[in-house]
Amino acid sequence: SQQGEEDPQALSIQEGENATMNCSYKTSINNLQWYRQNSGRGLVHLILIRSNEREKHSGRLRVTLDTSKKSSSLLITASRAADTASYFCATDRSGSARQLTFGSGTQLTVLP
Amino acid sequence: DAGVIQSPRHEVTEMGQEVTLRCKPISGHDYLFWYRQTMMRGLELLIYFNNNVPIDDSGMPEDRFSAKMPNASFSTLKIQPSEPRDSAVYFCASNRQGATGGYTFGSGTRLTVV
């Protein structure tokens, strides 16, 4: 079953704009991860944020985590056409011994 | 490192036939996961191994599905007999105990059962 629900399901922006995707989940977690999937390819790990962290940066990526609201957001700044992909959040649940549960994904299209 | 290697990339088979999907995890990774991705159900965890031992197979949909990991460098997912509803992309991923990063996924096997 899917732990995370992502919002929006699809997002279309112009190159150079920022893209924000949101993820909500249901149970307690050890950490939350974001992955990117290009069409016809496997998932690529982007960033991991632990349950005791509130914000994390990696290059043009900024992730926030609000455990009280059971939600996370992924911000991609200064987007590029190459950022076009599906983005998934995945939760590593407390006590689940390393099982990742994925959300439904956001399809991001960056128009040149 | 070549990453997680899956084969075949594409498989088309007739209903009722046996299908075997293969995965080679990254050397040194002691966790291996099999996921299935469909439009309707998204990414579902089927089974995962730790040190070649199956830990949780509760995601395996039916007895028609079985998975093995005979050694640290090889795993198989078998479907026998296959059905059209098994059509999906099957991913293998690996990870190392204590690793701070996420999973490394293979490129997947796109299975079509006709």
mmCIF file of C-alpha atoms in Angstrom:
data_model
loop_
_atom_site.group_PDB
_atom_site.id
_atom_site.type_symbol
_atom_site.label_atom_id
_atom_site.label_comp_id
_atom_site.label_asym_id
_atom_site.label_seq_id
_atom_site.Cartn_x
_atom_site.Cartn_y
_atom_site.Cartn_z
ATOM 1 C CA SER A 1 0.000 0.000 0.000
ATOM 2 C CA GLN A 2 1.180 3.527 -0.627
ATOM 3 C CA GLN A 3 2.238 5.427 2.463
ATOM 4 C CA GLY A 4 2.713 8.757 0.793
ATOM 5 C CA GLU A 5 0.402 10.864 -1.260
ATOM 6 C CA GLU A 6 1.928 13.511 -3.427
ATOM 7 C CA ASP A 7 0.596 16.786 -4.555
ATOM 8 C CA PRO A 8 0.248 17.880 -7.249
ATOM 9 C CA GLN A 9 0.004 14.802 -9.452
ATOM 10 C CA ALA A 10 1.352 16.836 -12.346
ATOM 11 C CA LEU A 11 3.170 20.147 -12.549
ATOM 12 C CA SER A 12 4.217 22.105 -15.612
ATOM 13 C CA ILE A 13 6.526 25.125 -15.337
ATOM 14 C CA GLN A 14 8.864 27.232 -17.431
ATOM 15 C CA GLU A 15 12.591 26.780 -17.330
ATOM 16 C CA GLY A 16 14.116 28.938 -14.622
ATOM 17 C CA GLU A 17 11.077 28.804 -12.358
ATOM 18 C CA ASN A 18 10.986 26.994 -9.045
ATOM 19 C CA ALA A 19 9.063 23.735 -8.636
ATOM 20 C CA THR A 20 7.520 22.656 -5.353
ATOM 21 C CA MET A 21 6.145 19.205 -4.696
ATOM 22 C CA ASN A 22 4.487 18.036 -1.520
ATOM 23 C CA CYS A 23 4.222 14.672 0.161
ATOM 24 C CA SER A 24 2.015 13.550 3.020
ATOM 25 C CA TYR A 25 2.345 10.304 4.895
ATOM 26 C CA LYS A 26 0.462 8.427 7.574
ATOM 27 C CA THR A 27 2.740 6.716 10.070
ATOM 28 C CA SER A 28 5.818 7.538 12.112
ATOM 29 C CA ILE A 29 9.024 7.456 10.119
ATOM 30 C CA ASN A 30 12.762 7.103 10.552
ATOM 31 C CA ASN A 31 13.467 9.160 7.488
ATOM 32 C CA LEU A 32 11.920 10.407 4.290
ATOM 33 C CA GLN A 33 13.599 10.212 0.912
ATOM 34 C CA TRP A 34 12.994 11.750 -2.487
ATOM 35 C CA TYR A 35 13.661 9.969 -5.757
ATOM 36 C CA ARG A 36 13.539 10.978 -9.393
ATOM 37 C CA GLN A 37 12.462 8.712 -12.219
ATOM 38 C CA ASN A 38 13.037 9.605 -15.828
ATOM 39 C CA SER A 39 10.700 8.018 -18.336
ATOM 40 C CA GLY A 40 11.526 4.355 -18.858
ATOM 41 C CA ARG A 41 14.290 4.361 -16.282
ATOM 42 C CA GLY A 42 14.889 3.304 -12.708
ATOM 43 C CA LEU A 43 14.584 5.546 -9.686
ATOM 44 C CA VAL A 44 17.489 7.709 -8.632
ATOM 45 C CA HIS A 45 17.949 8.746 -5.023
ATOM 46 C CA LEU A 46 18.038 12.532 -4.578
ATOM 47 C CA ILE A 47 18.063 13.337 -0.891
ATOM 48 C CA LEU A 48 17.272 11.876 2.534
ATOM 49 C CA ILE A 49 15.985 13.781 5.535
ATOM 50 C CA ARG A 50 15.857 12.203 8.963
ATOM 51 C CA SER A 51 12.899 12.506 11.298
ATOM 52 C CA ASN A 52 14.832 14.831 13.626
ATOM 53 C CA GLU A 53 15.733 17.209 10.792
ATOM 54 C CA ARG A 54 13.520 20.002 9.533
ATOM 55 C CA GLU A 55 15.311 21.157 6.413
ATOM 56 C CA LYS A 56 18.052 19.918 4.143
ATOM 57 C CA HIS A 57 19.756 21.262 1.038
ATOM 58 C CA SER A 58 21.584 19.603 -1.805
ATOM 59 C CA GLY A 59 22.526 21.759 -4.764
ATOM 60 C CA ARG A 60 19.295 23.138 -6.237
ATOM 61 C CA LEU A 61 17.191 20.886 -4.013
ATOM 62 C CA ARG A 62 15.643 21.917 -0.731
ATOM 63 C CA VAL A 63 13.652 19.476 1.352
ATOM 64 C CA THR A 64 11.573 20.269 4.403
ATOM 65 C CA LEU A 65 9.989 17.880 6.852
ATOM 66 C CA ASP A 66 7.196 18.580 9.316
ATOM 67 C CA THR A 67 6.656 15.470 11.401
ATOM 68 C CA SER A 68 3.782 17.063 13.325
ATOM 69 C CA LYS A 69 1.869 17.417 10.062
ATOM 70 C CA LYS A 70 3.380 14.268 8.548
ATOM 71 C CA SER A 71 4.358 16.160 5.450
ATOM 72 C CA SER A 72 7.391 17.026 3.374
ATOM 73 C CA SER A 73 8.119 19.281 0.462
ATOM 74 C CA LEU A 74 10.718 19.198 -2.278
ATOM 75 C CA LEU A 75 11.745 22.470 -3.879
ATOM 76 C CA ILE A 76 13.761 22.521 -7.064
ATOM 77 C CA THR A 77 15.123 25.988 -7.740
ATOM 78 C CA ALA A 78 15.978 27.436 -11.146
ATOM 79 C CA SER A 79 14.509 24.443 -12.935
ATOM 80 C CA ARG A 80 15.930 23.097 -16.180
ATOM 81 C CA ALA A 81 14.403 21.062 -18.967
ATOM 82 C CA ALA A 82 16.540 18.139 -17.763
ATOM 83 C CA ASP A 83 14.598 18.178 -14.470
ATOM 84 C CA THR A 84 11.571 16.837 -16.338
ATOM 85 C CA ALA A 85 10.777 13.556 -14.598
ATOM 86 C CA SER A 86 8.538 11.945 -12.003
ATOM 87 C CA TYR A 87 9.419 12.648 -8.395
ATOM 88 C CA PHE A 88 8.553 10.261 -5.577
ATOM 89 C CA CYS A 89 8.733 10.562 -1.847
ATOM 90 C CA ALA A 90 9.460 7.404 0.111
ATOM 91 C CA THR A 91 9.202 6.789 3.814
ATOM 92 C CA ASP A 92 11.333 4.507 5.919
ATOM 93 C CA ARG A 93 8.932 3.675 8.681
ATOM 94 C CA SER A 94 9.844 3.307 12.304
ATOM 95 C CA GLY A 95 10.356 -0.309 13.221
ATOM 96 C CA SER A 96 9.919 -1.562 9.689
ATOM 97 C CA ALA A 97 13.528 -2.596 9.222
ATOM 98 C CA ARG A 98 14.385 -0.739 6.097
ATOM 99 C CA GLN A 99 11.266 -1.036 4.014
ATOM 100 C CA LEU A 100 10.686 1.980 1.821
ATOM 101 C CA THR A 101 7.094 2.824 0.970
ATOM 102 C CA PHE A 102 6.660 5.086 -2.020
ATOM 103 C CA GLY A 103 4.154 7.780 -2.753
ATOM 104 C CA SER A 104 2.212 8.102 -5.960
ATOM 105 C CA GLY A 105 4.584 10.598 -7.521
ATOM 106 C CA THR A 106 4.480 14.030 -9.144
ATOM 107 C CA GLN A 107 5.100 14.322 -12.857
ATOM 108 C CA LEU A 108 7.145 17.475 -13.421
ATOM 109 C CA THR A 109 7.456 18.974 -16.873
ATOM 110 C CA VAL A 110 9.883 21.848 -17.356
ATOM 111 C CA LEU A 111 9.257 23.691 -20.597
ATOM 112 C CA PRO A 112 12.248 25.229 -22.363
ATOM 113 C CA ASP B 1 30.658 0.159 -9.960
ATOM 114 C CA ALA B 2 28.179 -0.780 -12.683
ATOM 115 C CA GLY B 3 25.224 -0.277 -10.379
ATOM 116 C CA VAL B 4 22.336 -2.675 -9.925
ATOM 117 C CA ILE B 5 22.000 -4.792 -13.048
ATOM 118 C CA GLN B 6 18.716 -6.306 -14.115
ATOM 119 C CA SER B 7 17.951 -8.616 -16.979
ATOM 120 C CA PRO B 8 16.210 -8.816 -19.278
ATOM 121 C CA ARG B 9 15.220 -5.180 -19.917
ATOM 122 C CA HIS B 10 12.078 -6.275 -21.702
ATOM 123 C CA GLU B 11 10.173 -9.545 -21.604
ATOM 124 C CA VAL B 12 7.098 -10.463 -23.578
ATOM 125 C CA THR B 13 5.573 -13.805 -22.792
ATOM 126 C CA GLU B 14 2.348 -15.680 -23.236
ATOM 127 C CA MET B 15 -0.052 -16.281 -20.422
ATOM 128 C CA GLY B 16 0.774 -19.456 -18.562
ATOM 129 C CA GLN B 17 4.478 -19.343 -19.268
ATOM 130 C CA GLU B 18 7.158 -19.158 -16.610
ATOM 131 C CA VAL B 19 9.060 -15.886 -16.336
ATOM 132 C CA THR B 20 12.351 -15.362 -14.530
ATOM 133 C CA LEU B 21 13.709 -11.921 -13.786
ATOM 134 C CA ARG B 22 17.289 -11.488 -12.675
ATOM 135 C CA CYS B 23 19.162 -8.999 -10.537
ATOM 136 C CA LYS B 24 22.772 -8.395 -9.597
ATOM 137 C CA PRO B 25 23.055 -5.980 -6.661
ATOM 138 C CA ILE B 26 25.935 -3.665 -5.972
ATOM 139 C CA SER B 27 28.883 -5.463 -4.455
ATOM 140 C CA GLY B 28 28.938 -5.009 -0.697
ATOM 141 C CA HIS B 29 25.253 -4.212 -0.398
ATOM 142 C CA ASP B 30 23.574 -6.570 2.025
ATOM 143 C CA TYR B 31 19.950 -5.600 1.366
ATOM 144 C CA LEU B 32 18.108 -6.432 -1.847
ATOM 145 C CA PHE B 33 14.566 -5.381 -2.688
ATOM 146 C CA TRP B 34 12.132 -6.324 -5.436
ATOM 147 C CA TYR B 35 9.511 -3.722 -6.372
ATOM 148 C CA ARG B 36 6.748 -3.730 -8.957
ATOM 149 C CA GLN B 37 5.482 -0.559 -10.637
ATOM 150 C CA THR B 38 2.138 -0.171 -12.354
ATOM 151 C CA MET B 39 0.038 2.833 -13.243
ATOM 152 C CA MET B 40 -2.790 1.679 -11.025
ATOM 153 C CA ARG B 41 -0.870 0.686 -7.908
ATOM 154 C CA GLY B 42 2.359 2.646 -8.169
ATOM 155 C CA LEU B 43 5.493 1.175 -6.621
ATOM 156 C CA GLU B 44 4.891 -1.862 -4.455
ATOM 157 C CA LEU B 45 7.473 -3.704 -2.393
ATOM 158 C CA LEU B 46 7.242 -7.400 -3.168
ATOM 159 C CA ILE B 47 10.008 -8.895 -1.050
ATOM 160 C CA TYR B 48 13.347 -8.007 0.445
ATOM 161 C CA PHE B 49 16.438 -9.914 1.514
ATOM 162 C CA ASN B 50 19.117 -9.237 4.082
ATOM 163 C CA ASN B 51 22.357 -11.172 3.735
ATOM 164 C CA ASN B 52 20.631 -13.431 1.182
ATOM 165 C CA VAL B 53 17.825 -14.343 3.585
ATOM 166 C CA PRO B 54 14.232 -13.359 2.763
ATOM 167 C CA ILE B 55 13.018 -11.061 5.507
ATOM 168 C CA ASP B 56 9.553 -10.006 4.427
ATOM 169 C CA ASP B 57 7.632 -11.456 1.503
ATOM 170 C CA SER B 58 4.239 -10.133 2.529
ATOM 171 C CA GLY B 59 4.085 -8.066 -0.631
ATOM 172 C CA MET B 60 4.300 -11.053 -2.929
ATOM 173 C CA PRO B 61 0.885 -11.088 -4.535
ATOM 174 C CA GLU B 62 0.307 -14.802 -4.946
ATOM 175 C CA ASP B 63 1.916 -18.190 -4.719
ATOM 176 C CA ARG B 64 2.684 -17.858 -8.395
ATOM 177 C CA PHE B 65 5.456 -15.465 -7.366
ATOM 178 C CA SER B 66 8.690 -16.672 -5.808
ATOM 179 C CA ALA B 67 12.074 -15.077 -5.197
ATOM 180 C CA LYS B 68 15.477 -16.464 -4.342
ATOM 181 C CA MET B 69 18.876 -15.112 -3.495
ATOM 182 C CA PRO B 70 21.343 -17.999 -3.709
ATOM 183 C CA ASN B 71 24.340 -15.732 -3.070
ATOM 184 C CA ALA B 72 25.235 -12.125 -2.393
ATOM 185 C CA SER B 73 25.553 -11.241 -6.044
ATOM 186 C CA PHE B 74 22.415 -12.705 -7.582
ATOM 187 C CA SER B 75 18.678 -12.802 -7.086
ATOM 188 C CA THR B 76 15.766 -14.037 -9.150
ATOM 189 C CA LEU B 77 12.068 -13.293 -9.192
ATOM 190 C CA LYS B 78 10.003 -15.998 -10.810
ATOM 191 C CA ILE B 79 6.389 -15.967 -11.908
ATOM 192 C CA GLN B 80 4.838 -19.318 -12.733
ATOM 193 C CA PRO B 81 2.368 -19.359 -14.385
ATOM 194 C CA SER B 82 2.278 -15.786 -15.615
ATOM 195 C CA GLU B 83 -0.980 -13.884 -16.156
ATOM 196 C CA PRO B 84 -1.767 -10.669 -18.065
ATOM 197 C CA ARG B 85 -2.283 -8.791 -14.782
ATOM 198 C CA ASP B 86 1.361 -9.439 -13.941
ATOM 199 C CA SER B 87 2.326 -6.995 -16.670
ATOM 200 C CA ALA B 88 4.368 -4.268 -14.983
ATOM 201 C CA VAL B 89 7.872 -2.938 -14.573
ATOM 202 C CA TYR B 90 9.801 -4.901 -11.982
ATOM 203 C CA PHE B 91 12.644 -3.151 -10.194
ATOM 204 C CA CYS B 92 15.434 -4.504 -8.092
ATOM 205 C CA ALA B 93 17.207 -2.236 -5.617
ATOM 206 C CA SER B 94 20.034 -2.695 -3.151
ATOM 207 C CA ASN B 95 21.355 -0.934 -0.087
ATOM 208 C CA ARG B 96 23.987 -1.355 2.566
ATOM 209 C CA GLN B 97 23.388 -1.661 6.304
ATOM 210 C CA GLY B 98 24.158 1.649 7.946
ATOM 211 C CA ALA B 99 24.328 3.520 4.670
ATOM 212 C CA THR B 100 23.212 7.111 4.940
ATOM 213 C CA GLY B 101 21.959 7.289 1.407
ATOM 214 C CA GLY B 102 18.985 5.751 -0.254
ATOM 215 C CA TYR B 103 18.467 2.705 -2.357
ATOM 216 C CA THR B 104 20.191 2.135 -5.679
ATOM 217 C CA PHE B 105 17.721 0.928 -8.264
ATOM 218 C CA GLY B 106 18.270 -1.069 -11.394
ATOM 219 C CA SER B 107 16.811 0.009 -14.719
ATOM 220 C CA GLY B 108 13.943 -2.430 -14.364
ATOM 221 C CA THR B 109 12.427 -5.222 -16.411
ATOM 222 C CA ARG B 110 9.315 -4.341 -18.369
ATOM 223 C CA LEU B 111 7.171 -7.474 -18.398
ATOM 224 C CA THR B 112 4.283 -7.881 -20.784
ATOM 225 C CA VAL B 113 2.128 -10.978 -20.516
ATOM 226 C CA VAL B 114 -0.174 -11.480 -23.475
#
